[in-house]
Short mmCIF file of N, CA, C and O in Angstrom, two decimals:
data_model
loop_
_atom_site.label_atom_id
_atom_site.label_comp_id
_atom_site.label_asym_id
_atom_site.label_seq_id
_atom_site.Cartn_x
_atom_site.Cartn_y
_atom_site.Cartn_z
N MET A 158 -24.04 -18.66 22.41
CA MET A 158 -24.25 -18.34 21.01
C MET A 158 -24.23 -16.82 20.83
O MET A 158 -24.85 -16.09 21.58
N ARG A 159 -23.50 -16.37 19.81
CA ARG A 159 -23.38 -14.93 19.54
C ARG A 159 -24.66 -14.40 18.95
O ARG A 159 -25.26 -15.01 18.07
N LYS A 160 -25.11 -13.25 19.41
CA LYS A 160 -26.32 -12.63 18.88
C LYS A 160 -25.95 -11.40 18.07
O LYS A 160 -26.56 -10.36 18.19
N GLY A 161 -24.94 -11.52 17.27
CA GLY A 161 -24.50 -10.39 16.48
C GLY A 161 -23.68 -10.85 15.30
O GLY A 161 -23.53 -12.04 15.05
N MET A 162 -23.19 -9.88 14.58
CA MET A 162 -22.34 -10.17 13.44
C MET A 162 -21.17 -9.21 13.43
O MET A 162 -21.25 -8.10 13.95
N LYS A 163 -20.08 -9.67 12.87
CA LYS A 163 -18.89 -8.85 12.73
C LYS A 163 -18.69 -8.61 11.25
O LYS A 163 -18.66 -9.56 10.46
N VAL A 164 -18.60 -7.33 10.85
CA VAL A 164 -18.37 -6.99 9.45
C VAL A 164 -16.98 -6.37 9.31
O VAL A 164 -16.46 -5.75 10.23
N VAL A 165 -16.40 -6.57 8.15
CA VAL A 165 -15.10 -6.00 7.82
C VAL A 165 -15.36 -4.68 7.11
O VAL A 165 -16.11 -4.62 6.14
N VAL A 166 -14.73 -3.62 7.60
CA VAL A 166 -14.89 -2.30 6.99
C VAL A 166 -13.52 -1.86 6.47
O VAL A 166 -12.53 -1.95 7.17
N GLU A 167 -13.50 -1.41 5.21
CA GLU A 167 -12.26 -0.94 4.60
C GLU A 167 -12.44 0.52 4.20
O GLU A 167 -13.39 0.87 3.51
N ASN A 168 -11.51 1.38 4.64
CA ASN A 168 -11.62 2.80 4.29
C ASN A 168 -10.82 3.11 3.04
O ASN A 168 -10.21 2.23 2.43
N LEU A 169 -10.81 4.37 2.63
CA LEU A 169 -10.17 4.79 1.38
C LEU A 169 -8.67 4.51 1.33
O LEU A 169 -8.11 4.34 0.25
N THR A 170 -8.01 4.46 2.47
CA THR A 170 -6.58 4.21 2.50
C THR A 170 -6.27 2.71 2.46
O THR A 170 -5.11 2.33 2.43
N GLY A 171 -7.30 1.88 2.50
CA GLY A 171 -7.10 0.44 2.48
C GLY A 171 -7.01 -0.18 3.86
O GLY A 171 -6.84 -1.39 3.99
N ALA A 172 -7.10 0.65 4.90
CA ALA A 172 -7.05 0.12 6.26
C ALA A 172 -8.34 -0.64 6.57
O ALA A 172 -9.43 -0.19 6.23
N LEU A 173 -8.19 -1.79 7.21
CA LEU A 173 -9.33 -2.62 7.59
C LEU A 173 -9.57 -2.54 9.09
O LEU A 173 -8.62 -2.47 9.87
N PHE A 174 -10.83 -2.54 9.47
CA PHE A 174 -11.19 -2.70 10.87
C PHE A 174 -12.49 -3.48 10.94
O PHE A 174 -13.16 -3.66 9.94
N TYR A 175 -12.79 -3.98 12.11
CA TYR A 175 -13.96 -4.83 12.29
C TYR A 175 -14.95 -4.13 13.21
O TYR A 175 -14.57 -3.53 14.21
N ILE A 176 -16.21 -4.24 12.87
CA ILE A 176 -17.28 -3.67 13.68
C ILE A 176 -18.26 -4.80 14.01
O ILE A 176 -18.67 -5.54 13.11
N GLU A 177 -18.61 -4.90 15.27
CA GLU A 177 -19.59 -5.90 15.68
C GLU A 177 -20.90 -5.20 16.01
O GLU A 177 -20.92 -4.22 16.75
N VAL A 178 -21.99 -5.72 15.43
CA VAL A 178 -23.32 -5.16 15.65
C VAL A 178 -24.30 -6.31 15.88
O VAL A 178 -23.99 -7.47 15.59
N LYS A 179 -25.47 -5.99 16.37
CA LYS A 179 -26.52 -6.99 16.55
C LYS A 179 -27.03 -7.46 15.19
O LYS A 179 -26.92 -6.75 14.20
N ASN A 180 -27.63 -8.63 15.18
CA ASN A 180 -28.16 -9.17 13.93
C ASN A 180 -29.27 -8.31 13.32
O ASN A 180 -29.45 -8.30 12.11
N ASP A 181 -29.99 -7.58 14.16
CA ASP A 181 -31.09 -6.74 13.64
C ASP A 181 -30.65 -5.29 13.44
O ASP A 181 -31.48 -4.40 13.29
N ALA A 182 -29.35 -5.04 13.38
CA ALA A 182 -28.82 -3.68 13.26
C ALA A 182 -29.19 -3.05 11.91
O ALA A 182 -29.32 -3.74 10.90
N THR A 183 -29.31 -1.74 11.94
CA THR A 183 -29.54 -0.95 10.73
C THR A 183 -28.23 -0.27 10.33
O THR A 183 -27.25 -0.32 11.06
N PHE A 184 -28.24 0.40 9.19
CA PHE A 184 -27.06 1.16 8.79
C PHE A 184 -26.79 2.30 9.76
O PHE A 184 -25.64 2.66 10.00
N GLU A 185 -27.83 2.86 10.34
CA GLU A 185 -27.66 3.90 11.36
C GLU A 185 -26.89 3.33 12.56
O GLU A 185 -25.98 3.98 13.09
N ASP A 186 -27.25 2.12 12.99
CA ASP A 186 -26.53 1.47 14.10
C ASP A 186 -25.06 1.25 13.74
O ASP A 186 -24.17 1.49 14.55
N LEU A 187 -24.82 0.80 12.52
CA LEU A 187 -23.45 0.58 12.06
C LEU A 187 -22.65 1.89 12.06
O LEU A 187 -21.52 1.93 12.51
N LYS A 188 -23.28 2.96 11.59
CA LYS A 188 -22.61 4.27 11.59
C LYS A 188 -22.25 4.71 13.00
O LYS A 188 -21.16 5.21 13.24
N ARG A 189 -23.16 4.49 13.94
CA ARG A 189 -22.89 4.87 15.34
C ARG A 189 -21.72 4.07 15.91
O ARG A 189 -20.89 4.61 16.63
N GLU A 190 -21.67 2.79 15.60
CA GLU A 190 -20.57 1.94 16.08
C GLU A 190 -19.23 2.40 15.49
O GLU A 190 -18.22 2.43 16.18
N ILE A 191 -19.23 2.74 14.21
CA ILE A 191 -18.00 3.21 13.57
C ILE A 191 -17.56 4.53 14.19
O ILE A 191 -16.38 4.73 14.46
N GLU A 192 -18.52 5.41 14.43
CA GLU A 192 -18.19 6.70 15.06
C GLU A 192 -17.56 6.48 16.44
O GLU A 192 -16.55 7.09 16.78
N ALA A 193 -18.14 5.58 17.23
CA ALA A 193 -17.64 5.32 18.58
C ALA A 193 -16.26 4.67 18.55
O ALA A 193 -15.37 5.05 19.32
N GLN A 194 -16.07 3.72 17.66
CA GLN A 194 -14.83 2.96 17.63
C GLN A 194 -13.71 3.68 16.88
O GLN A 194 -12.57 3.67 17.33
N GLU A 195 -14.03 4.30 15.77
CA GLU A 195 -13.00 4.88 14.90
C GLU A 195 -12.94 6.41 14.95
O GLU A 195 -12.12 7.01 14.28
N LYS A 196 -13.83 7.02 15.72
CA LYS A 196 -13.87 8.49 15.87
C LYS A 196 -14.08 9.21 14.54
O LYS A 196 -13.50 10.26 14.27
N LEU A 197 -14.94 8.62 13.69
CA LEU A 197 -15.30 9.25 12.42
C LEU A 197 -16.72 9.78 12.53
O LEU A 197 -17.58 9.11 13.12
N PRO A 198 -17.01 10.96 11.99
CA PRO A 198 -18.35 11.53 12.12
C PRO A 198 -19.40 10.71 11.35
O PRO A 198 -19.31 10.56 10.13
N SER A 199 -20.37 10.17 12.08
CA SER A 199 -21.36 9.27 11.48
C SER A 199 -22.19 9.93 10.39
O SER A 199 -22.63 9.26 9.46
N ASP A 200 -22.38 11.23 10.48
CA ASP A 200 -23.20 11.91 9.48
C ASP A 200 -22.49 12.10 8.14
O ASP A 200 -23.09 12.54 7.17
N ARG A 201 -21.22 11.72 8.06
CA ARG A 201 -20.46 11.87 6.83
C ARG A 201 -20.05 10.53 6.21
O ARG A 201 -19.28 10.50 5.26
N LEU A 202 -20.57 9.43 6.75
CA LEU A 202 -20.17 8.11 6.28
C LEU A 202 -21.07 7.63 5.14
O LEU A 202 -22.29 7.73 5.21
N ILE A 203 -20.45 7.09 4.11
CA ILE A 203 -21.16 6.48 2.98
C ILE A 203 -20.56 5.11 2.77
O ILE A 203 -19.34 4.95 2.78
N PHE A 204 -21.42 4.12 2.57
CA PHE A 204 -20.96 2.74 2.41
C PHE A 204 -21.14 2.28 0.97
O PHE A 204 -22.14 2.58 0.34
N VAL A 205 -20.19 1.52 0.49
CA VAL A 205 -20.33 0.79 -0.77
C VAL A 205 -20.22 -0.68 -0.38
O VAL A 205 -19.24 -1.10 0.24
N LEU A 206 -21.25 -1.42 -0.71
CA LEU A 206 -21.32 -2.81 -0.29
C LEU A 206 -20.61 -3.72 -1.27
O LEU A 206 -20.59 -3.46 -2.48
N ASP A 207 -20.05 -4.78 -0.76
CA ASP A 207 -19.36 -5.77 -1.57
C ASP A 207 -20.34 -6.85 -2.01
O ASP A 207 -20.12 -8.02 -1.82
N SER A 208 -21.47 -6.41 -2.55
CA SER A 208 -22.48 -7.33 -3.07
C SER A 208 -23.22 -6.61 -4.19
O SER A 208 -23.18 -5.40 -4.29
N GLY A 209 -23.90 -7.35 -5.00
CA GLY A 209 -24.60 -6.74 -6.12
C GLY A 209 -25.97 -6.20 -5.76
O GLY A 209 -26.65 -5.61 -6.58
N GLU A 210 -26.40 -6.38 -4.51
CA GLU A 210 -27.77 -6.05 -4.13
C GLU A 210 -28.06 -4.56 -4.14
O GLU A 210 -28.87 -4.08 -4.90
N CYS A 211 -27.43 -3.82 -3.31
CA CYS A 211 -27.69 -2.38 -3.16
C CYS A 211 -26.34 -1.71 -2.98
O CYS A 211 -25.85 -1.61 -1.87
N PRO A 212 -25.69 -1.29 -4.05
CA PRO A 212 -24.27 -0.96 -3.97
C PRO A 212 -23.88 0.22 -3.09
O PRO A 212 -22.83 0.19 -2.50
N ILE A 213 -24.69 1.25 -3.01
CA ILE A 213 -24.28 2.42 -2.22
C ILE A 213 -25.34 2.73 -1.17
O ILE A 213 -26.52 2.82 -1.47
N MET A 214 -24.89 2.90 0.07
CA MET A 214 -25.81 3.22 1.15
C MET A 214 -25.49 4.62 1.63
O MET A 214 -24.34 4.93 1.91
N SER A 215 -26.50 5.45 1.73
CA SER A 215 -26.29 6.83 2.16
C SER A 215 -27.33 7.20 3.20
O SER A 215 -28.01 6.36 3.75
N LYS A 216 -27.46 8.48 3.47
CA LYS A 216 -28.35 9.00 4.51
C LYS A 216 -29.78 8.45 4.38
O LYS A 216 -30.41 8.11 5.37
N GLU A 217 -30.27 8.35 3.16
CA GLU A 217 -31.65 7.89 2.94
C GLU A 217 -31.85 6.42 3.32
O GLU A 217 -32.95 5.97 3.54
N ASP A 218 -30.76 5.67 3.39
CA ASP A 218 -30.84 4.23 3.64
C ASP A 218 -30.56 3.85 5.10
O ASP A 218 -30.45 2.67 5.41
N GLU A 219 -30.44 4.82 5.98
CA GLU A 219 -30.02 4.56 7.36
C GLU A 219 -30.89 3.58 8.11
O GLU A 219 -30.41 2.87 8.97
N ASN A 220 -32.18 3.55 7.82
CA ASN A 220 -33.09 2.69 8.58
C ASN A 220 -33.21 1.29 8.00
O ASN A 220 -33.94 0.46 8.53
N LEU A 221 -32.50 1.01 6.92
CA LEU A 221 -32.52 -0.33 6.35
C LEU A 221 -31.74 -1.29 7.23
O LEU A 221 -30.68 -0.96 7.75
N SER A 222 -32.26 -2.48 7.37
CA SER A 222 -31.58 -3.53 8.11
C SER A 222 -30.36 -3.99 7.31
O SER A 222 -30.40 -4.10 6.09
N LEU A 223 -29.28 -4.27 8.02
CA LEU A 223 -28.09 -4.80 7.35
C LEU A 223 -28.41 -6.13 6.68
O LEU A 223 -28.02 -6.37 5.55
N LEU A 224 -29.15 -6.99 7.39
CA LEU A 224 -29.51 -8.30 6.84
C LEU A 224 -30.36 -8.17 5.58
O LEU A 224 -30.15 -8.88 4.61
N ASP A 225 -31.31 -7.23 5.59
CA ASP A 225 -32.16 -7.02 4.41
C ASP A 225 -31.37 -6.49 3.23
O ASP A 225 -31.80 -6.61 2.08
N SER A 226 -30.22 -5.91 3.49
CA SER A 226 -29.36 -5.38 2.42
C SER A 226 -28.29 -6.37 1.99
O SER A 226 -27.39 -6.03 1.23
N GLY A 227 -28.37 -7.58 2.51
CA GLY A 227 -27.42 -8.61 2.12
C GLY A 227 -26.16 -8.67 2.96
O GLY A 227 -25.25 -9.45 2.68
N ILE A 228 -26.09 -7.86 4.02
CA ILE A 228 -24.93 -7.87 4.91
C ILE A 228 -25.13 -8.99 5.93
O ILE A 228 -26.19 -9.12 6.52
N GLN A 229 -24.08 -9.79 6.11
CA GLN A 229 -24.12 -10.85 7.10
C GLN A 229 -22.77 -10.94 7.78
O GLN A 229 -21.86 -10.19 7.45
N ASP A 230 -22.66 -11.83 8.73
CA ASP A 230 -21.41 -11.99 9.46
C ASP A 230 -20.27 -12.23 8.48
O ASP A 230 -20.35 -13.09 7.61
N GLY A 231 -19.22 -11.42 8.59
CA GLY A 231 -18.05 -11.54 7.72
C GLY A 231 -18.12 -10.73 6.44
O GLY A 231 -17.16 -10.74 5.68
N SER A 232 -19.23 -10.03 6.19
CA SER A 232 -19.33 -9.22 4.98
C SER A 232 -18.29 -8.11 4.97
O SER A 232 -17.83 -7.64 6.00
N HIS A 233 -17.93 -7.68 3.76
CA HIS A 233 -16.93 -6.65 3.54
C HIS A 233 -17.65 -5.39 3.05
O HIS A 233 -18.39 -5.45 2.08
N ILE A 234 -17.43 -4.27 3.74
CA ILE A 234 -18.07 -3.01 3.38
C ILE A 234 -16.97 -1.98 3.15
O ILE A 234 -16.01 -1.89 3.93
N TYR A 235 -17.10 -1.19 2.10
CA TYR A 235 -16.15 -0.11 1.81
C TYR A 235 -16.72 1.19 2.36
O TYR A 235 -17.90 1.48 2.19
N LEU A 236 -15.88 1.95 3.02
CA LEU A 236 -16.31 3.17 3.72
C LEU A 236 -15.71 4.40 3.07
O LEU A 236 -14.51 4.48 2.85
N PHE A 237 -16.56 5.37 2.76
CA PHE A 237 -16.15 6.68 2.25
C PHE A 237 -16.65 7.73 3.22
O PHE A 237 -17.72 7.61 3.79
N PHE A 238 -15.85 8.78 3.42
CA PHE A 238 -16.29 9.87 4.29
C PHE A 238 -15.63 11.17 3.88
O PHE A 238 -14.69 11.19 3.12
#
């Protein structure tokens, strides 16, 4: 059984990539994974969520759990940097 989730990330150019994180991951964890995989500076990443819950995630939201923000396996996140 998988103990994580895979989210779809779309950047400004429309390119899609997938990031896998643990179920208890925070936005900080997600930023670190994106930095490692895509070579983008984690301190410059801003997320717009594809849900009505909390539309924009920034530096102040880094310690929020992805699950608590409505992100689950297969969720789509828009990335700005």
